[in-house]
PDB file of C-alpha atoms in Angstrom:
ATOM      1  CA  MET Q   1      13.710  -3.927   4.732  1.00  0.00           C
ATOM      2  CA  LYS Q   2      11.168  -4.966   2.135  1.00  0.00           C
ATOM      3  CA  ILE Q   3       8.512  -2.574   0.854  1.00  0.00           C
ATOM      4  CA  LEU Q   4       5.402  -2.834  -1.284  1.00  0.00           C
ATOM      5  CA  ALA Q   5       6.692  -1.321  -4.523  1.00  0.00           C
ATOM      6  CA  VAL Q   6       4.292   0.023  -7.122  1.00  0.00           C
ATOM      7  CA  ASP Q   7       5.038   0.392 -10.824  1.00  0.00           C
ATOM      8  CA  GLU Q   8       2.123   2.502 -11.974  1.00  0.00           C
ATOM      9  CA  LYS Q   9       3.102   2.045 -15.626  1.00  0.00           C
ATOM     10  CA  ARG Q  10       2.317  -1.669 -15.352  1.00  0.00           C
ATOM     11  CA  CYS Q  11      -1.021  -1.312 -13.540  1.00  0.00           C
ATOM     12  CA  THR Q  12      -4.007  -1.998 -15.788  1.00  0.00           C
ATOM     13  CA  GLY Q  13      -6.581  -1.023 -13.177  1.00  0.00           C
ATOM     14  CA  CYS Q  14      -8.031  -4.561 -13.088  1.00  0.00           C
ATOM     15  CA  ARG Q  15      -8.580  -4.270  -9.328  1.00  0.00           C
ATOM     16  CA  LEU Q  16      -7.743  -7.924  -8.693  1.00  0.00           C
ATOM     17  CA  CYS Q  17      -5.460  -6.720  -5.875  1.00  0.00           C
ATOM     18  CA  GLU Q  18      -8.438  -5.109  -4.132  1.00  0.00           C
ATOM     19  CA  LEU Q  19     -10.509  -8.251  -4.511  1.00  0.00           C
ATOM     20  CA  VAL Q  20      -7.921 -10.703  -3.165  1.00  0.00           C
ATOM     21  CA  CYS Q  21      -7.023  -8.312  -0.333  1.00  0.00           C
ATOM     22  CA  SER Q  22     -10.621  -8.080   0.840  1.00  0.00           C
ATOM     23  CA  VAL Q  23     -11.079 -11.845   0.635  1.00  0.00           C
ATOM     24  CA  ARG Q  24      -7.923 -12.435   2.670  1.00  0.00           C
ATOM     25  CA  HIS Q  25      -8.711  -9.862   5.353  1.00  0.00           C
ATOM     26  CA  GLU Q  26     -12.506  -9.787   5.430  1.00  0.00           C
ATOM     27  CA  GLY Q  27     -13.372 -13.252   4.165  1.00  0.00           C
ATOM     28  CA  ALA Q  28     -15.528 -11.783   1.398  1.00  0.00           C
ATOM     29  CA  ALA Q  29     -15.111 -10.034  -1.936  1.00  0.00           C
ATOM     30  CA  ASP Q  30     -15.615  -6.428  -0.834  1.00  0.00           C
ATOM     31  CA  PRO Q  31     -13.065  -4.122  -2.488  1.00  0.00           C
ATOM     32  CA  ALA Q  32     -14.306  -1.193  -0.385  1.00  0.00           C
ATOM     33  CA  ARG Q  33     -12.670  -2.929   2.588  1.00  0.00           C
ATOM     34  CA  ALA Q  34      -9.443  -3.783   0.797  1.00  0.00           C
ATOM     35  CA  ARG Q  35      -6.202  -2.468   2.275  1.00  0.00           C
ATOM     36  CA  ILE Q  36      -5.102  -1.480  -1.215  1.00  0.00           C
ATOM     37  CA  GLN Q  37      -7.173   0.751  -3.473  1.00  0.00           C
ATOM     38  CA  ILE Q  38      -6.742   1.601  -7.131  1.00  0.00           C
ATOM     39  CA  VAL Q  39      -7.082   5.299  -7.893  1.00  0.00           C
ATOM     40  CA  LYS Q  40      -8.081   5.768 -11.507  1.00  0.00           C
ATOM     41  CA  TRP Q  41      -7.855   8.555 -14.050  1.00  0.00           C
ATOM     42  CA  GLU Q  42      -9.983   6.838 -16.686  1.00  0.00           C
ATOM     43  CA  GLU Q  43      -9.596   9.402 -19.483  1.00  0.00           C
ATOM     44  CA  GLU Q  44      -5.812   9.302 -19.236  1.00  0.00           C
ATOM     45  CA  GLY Q  45      -5.709   5.536 -18.701  1.00  0.00           C
ATOM     46  CA  VAL Q  46      -3.703   5.981 -15.507  1.00  0.00           C
ATOM     47  CA  TYR Q  47      -4.178   3.652 -12.559  1.00  0.00           C
ATOM     48  CA  LEU Q  48      -2.312   3.900  -9.289  1.00  0.00           C
ATOM     49  CA  PRO Q  49      -2.464   1.301  -6.510  1.00  0.00           C
ATOM     50  CA  MET Q  50      -2.474   3.017  -3.111  1.00  0.00           C
ATOM     51  CA  ALA Q  51      -1.760   1.329   0.214  1.00  0.00           C
ATOM     52  CA  CYS Q  52      -0.158   2.237   3.533  1.00  0.00           C
ATOM     53  CA  ARG Q  53       3.324   3.568   2.829  1.00  0.00           C
ATOM     54  CA  GLN Q  54       4.597   2.310   6.205  1.00  0.00           C
ATOM     55  CA  CYS Q  55       5.961   5.819   6.891  1.00  0.00           C
ATOM     56  CA  GLU Q  56       9.136   5.947   8.945  1.00  0.00           C
ATOM     57  CA  ASP Q  57       7.788   8.897  10.917  1.00  0.00           C
ATOM     58  CA  ALA Q  58       4.136   7.895  10.680  1.00  0.00           C
ATOM     59  CA  PRO Q  59       1.704  10.799  11.140  1.00  0.00           C
ATOM     60  CA  CYS Q  60      -1.012   8.294  12.094  1.00  0.00           C
ATOM     61  CA  ALA Q  61       1.050   7.125  15.081  1.00  0.00           C
ATOM     62  CA  ALA Q  62       1.882  10.684  16.108  1.00  0.00           C
ATOM     63  CA  VAL Q  63      -1.785  11.646  16.477  1.00  0.00           C
ATOM     64  CA  CYS Q  64      -3.055   8.462  18.140  1.00  0.00           C
ATOM     65  CA  PRO Q  65      -4.293   9.561  21.590  1.00  0.00           C
ATOM     66  CA  VAL Q  66      -3.915   6.084  23.125  1.00  0.00           C
ATOM     67  CA  ASN Q  67      -0.614   5.024  21.486  1.00  0.00           C
ATOM     68  CA  ALA Q  68      -2.286   2.142  19.708  1.00  0.00           C
ATOM     69  CA  ILE Q  69      -0.095   2.546  16.622  1.00  0.00           C
ATOM     70  CA  GLY Q  70       3.446   1.244  16.576  1.00  0.00           C
ATOM     71  CA  ARG Q  71       5.968  -0.487  14.376  1.00  0.00           C
ATOM     72  CA  ASP Q  72       6.644  -4.167  13.923  1.00  0.00           C
ATOM     73  CA  PRO Q  73      10.451  -4.394  14.203  1.00  0.00           C
ATOM     74  CA  GLU Q  74      10.657  -7.611  12.204  1.00  0.00           C
ATOM     75  CA  LEU Q  75       8.851  -6.414   9.072  1.00  0.00           C
ATOM     76  CA  GLY Q  76       9.115  -2.652   9.610  1.00  0.00           C
ATOM     77  CA  ARG Q  77       5.398  -2.242   9.079  1.00  0.00           C
ATOM     78  CA  VAL Q  78       3.120   0.128  10.968  1.00  0.00           C
ATOM     79  CA  THR Q  79       0.647  -1.779  13.127  1.00  0.00           C
ATOM     80  CA  THR Q  80      -2.400  -0.981  15.213  1.00  0.00           C
ATOM     81  CA  ASP Q  81      -3.157  -2.625  18.535  1.00  0.00           C
ATOM     82  CA  HIS Q  82      -6.907  -3.033  18.160  1.00  0.00           C
ATOM     83  CA  ASP Q  83      -7.314  -3.752  21.864  1.00  0.00           C
ATOM     84  CA  LEU Q  84      -6.097  -0.206  22.537  1.00  0.00           C
ATOM     85  CA  CYS Q  85      -7.676   1.531  19.519  1.00  0.00           C
ATOM     86  CA  ILE Q  86     -10.710   3.601  20.489  1.00  0.00           C
ATOM     87  CA  GLY Q  87     -11.886   4.165  16.900  1.00  0.00           C
ATOM     88  CA  CYS Q  88     -11.512   7.959  17.004  1.00  0.00           C
ATOM     89  CA  ARG Q  89     -10.228   8.054  13.383  1.00  0.00           C
ATOM     90  CA  ALA Q  90      -7.539  10.627  14.154  1.00  0.00           C
ATOM     91  CA  CYS Q  91      -5.099   8.388  12.273  1.00  0.00           C
ATOM     92  CA  VAL Q  92      -7.400   8.293   9.238  1.00  0.00           C
ATOM     93  CA  SER Q  93      -7.446  12.098   9.160  1.00  0.00           C
ATOM     94  CA  ALA Q  94      -3.686  12.388   9.654  1.00  0.00           C
ATOM     95  CA  CYS Q  95      -2.648   9.992   6.880  1.00  0.00           C
ATOM     96  CA  PRO Q  96      -1.262  12.157   4.042  1.00  0.00           C
ATOM     97  CA  PHE Q  97      -1.986   9.399   1.510  1.00  0.00           C
ATOM     98  CA  GLY Q  98      -5.590   8.739   2.537  1.00  0.00           C
ATOM     99  CA  VAL Q  99      -4.992   4.995   2.674  1.00  0.00           C
ATOM    100  CA  LEU Q 100      -6.357   4.092   6.091  1.00  0.00           C
ATOM    101  CA  GLY Q 101      -9.838   2.659   6.207  1.00  0.00           C
ATOM    102  CA  PHE Q 102     -12.439   2.462   8.905  1.00  0.00           C
ATOM    103  CA  HIS Q 103     -14.517  -0.625   9.562  1.00  0.00           C
ATOM    104  CA  GLU Q 104     -17.924   0.715  10.624  1.00  0.00           C
ATOM    105  CA  ASP Q 105     -19.141  -2.604  12.037  1.00  0.00           C
ATOM    106  CA  ARG Q 106     -16.064  -3.080  14.216  1.00  0.00           C
ATOM    107  CA  GLY Q 107     -15.453   0.599  14.981  1.00  0.00           C
ATOM    108  CA  LYS Q 108     -11.753   0.159  14.175  1.00  0.00           C
ATOM    109  CA  THR Q 109      -9.361   1.322  11.514  1.00  0.00           C
ATOM    110  CA  PHE Q 110      -7.539  -0.892   9.077  1.00  0.00           C
ATOM    111  CA  ARG Q 111      -4.422  -0.546   6.935  1.00  0.00           C
ATOM    112  CA  CYS Q 112      -2.180  -2.688   4.780  1.00  0.00           C
ATOM    113  CA  ASP Q 113      -0.349  -5.119   7.039  1.00  0.00           C
ATOM    114  CA  LEU Q 114       1.752  -6.544   4.208  1.00  0.00           C
ATOM    115  CA  CYS Q 115      -0.048  -9.842   4.885  1.00  0.00           C
ATOM    116  CA  HIS Q 116       2.548 -10.582   7.544  1.00  0.00           C
ATOM    117  CA  GLY Q 117       5.396 -10.471   5.029  1.00  0.00           C
ATOM    118  CA  ASP Q 118       3.709 -12.271   2.129  1.00  0.00           C
ATOM    119  CA  PRO Q 119       1.377  -9.771   0.395  1.00  0.00           C
ATOM    120  CA  THR Q 120      -1.495 -11.526  -1.350  1.00  0.00           C
ATOM    121  CA  CYS Q 121      -1.949  -8.628  -3.786  1.00  0.00           C
ATOM    122  CA  VAL Q 122       1.592  -9.154  -5.080  1.00  0.00           C
ATOM    123  CA  LYS Q 123       0.962 -12.858  -5.695  1.00  0.00           C
ATOM    124  CA  PHE Q 124      -2.089 -12.122  -7.838  1.00  0.00           C
ATOM    125  CA  CYS Q 125      -0.773  -9.084  -9.748  1.00  0.00           C
ATOM    126  CA  GLU Q 126      -0.295 -10.549 -13.217  1.00  0.00           C
ATOM    127  CA  THR Q 127       1.416  -7.469 -14.671  1.00  0.00           C
ATOM    128  CA  ARG Q 128       3.873  -7.207 -11.746  1.00  0.00           C
ATOM    129  CA  ALA Q 129       2.759  -3.661 -11.044  1.00  0.00           C
ATOM    130  CA  LEU Q 130       3.007  -4.701  -7.389  1.00  0.00           C
ATOM    131  CA  ARG Q 131       6.163  -6.205  -5.987  1.00  0.00           C
ATOM    132  CA  TYR Q 132       7.398  -6.886  -2.481  1.00  0.00           C
ATOM    133  CA  GLU Q 133      11.119  -6.325  -2.497  1.00  0.00           C
ATOM    134  CA  GLU Q 134      14.001  -4.682  -0.727  1.00  0.00           C
ATOM    135  CA  GLY Q 135      13.666  -0.893  -0.643  1.00  0.00           C
ATOM    136  CA  ASP Q 136      17.250  -0.423  -1.862  1.00  0.00           C
ATOM    137  CA  ARG Q 137      16.507  -2.504  -4.934  1.00  0.00           C
ATOM    138  CA  VAL Q 138      13.419  -0.404  -5.756  1.00  0.00           C
ATOM    139  CA  VAL Q 139      15.385   2.828  -5.480  1.00  0.00           C
ATOM    140  CA  ALA Q 140      18.239   1.484  -7.597  1.00  0.00           C
ATOM    141  CA  GLY Q 141      15.817   0.448 -10.334  1.00  0.00           C
ATOM    142  CA  ARG Q 142      14.150   3.847 -10.416  1.00  0.00           C
ATOM    143  CA  ARG Q 143      17.515   5.613 -10.406  1.00  0.00           C
ATOM    144  CA  ARG Q 144      18.598   3.592 -13.405  1.00  0.00           C
ATOM    145  CA  ALA Q 145      15.341   4.329 -15.261  1.00  0.00           C
ATOM    146  CA  ALA Q 146      15.694   8.071 -14.556  1.00  0.00           C
ATOM    147  CA  ALA Q 147      19.310   7.989 -15.724  1.00  0.00           C
ATOM    148  CA  ALA Q 148      18.255   6.268 -18.956  1.00  0.00           C
ATOM    149  CA  ARG Q 149      15.632   8.962 -19.607  1.00  0.00           C
ATOM    150  CA  PHE Q 150      18.199  11.684 -18.886  1.00  0.00           C
ATOM    151  CA  ARG Q 151      20.729   9.990 -21.158  1.00  0.00           C
ATOM    152  CA  GLN Q 152      18.193   9.809 -23.988  1.00  0.00           C
ATOM    153  CA  ALA Q 153      17.198  13.478 -23.527  1.00  0.00           C
ATOM    154  CA  VAL Q 154      20.836  14.598 -23.636  1.00  0.00           C
ATOM    155  CA  ALA Q 155      21.522  12.530 -26.778  1.00  0.00           C
ATOM    156  CA  GLU Q 156      18.665  14.194 -28.699  1.00  0.00           C
TER     157      GLU Q 156
END
């Protein structure tokens, strides 16, 4: 199963991902309505893209009073049936990552939908801080990086 992988060390905080996401989903450049948001620590120069983590045991789905939130078996993403959604925002409150948004005009929530398996943010991320790849591959890469740091620490 593919996931939206984030390499925070590569993110420059340019916010192009927010811009292209809002254009794709809202038809206008409005980063406040993007499904991905960059959290910044300006003084430290740290930028972290945040989007729906597609939780396996999604707290947002557990609290939905009308069972509007489910999982797309093909892509493994968490989805909302907007015909069922009553706009109560219980899912927004339950999300431990704070990545669900609420569209005031429509009275409905929104989240990253992985652009139906072809994330626009990934296509426009010039530094490759965002990638859409198999979860096993992401874990293997991080394991190798951690092992390299451990190896260097032991050698010193």
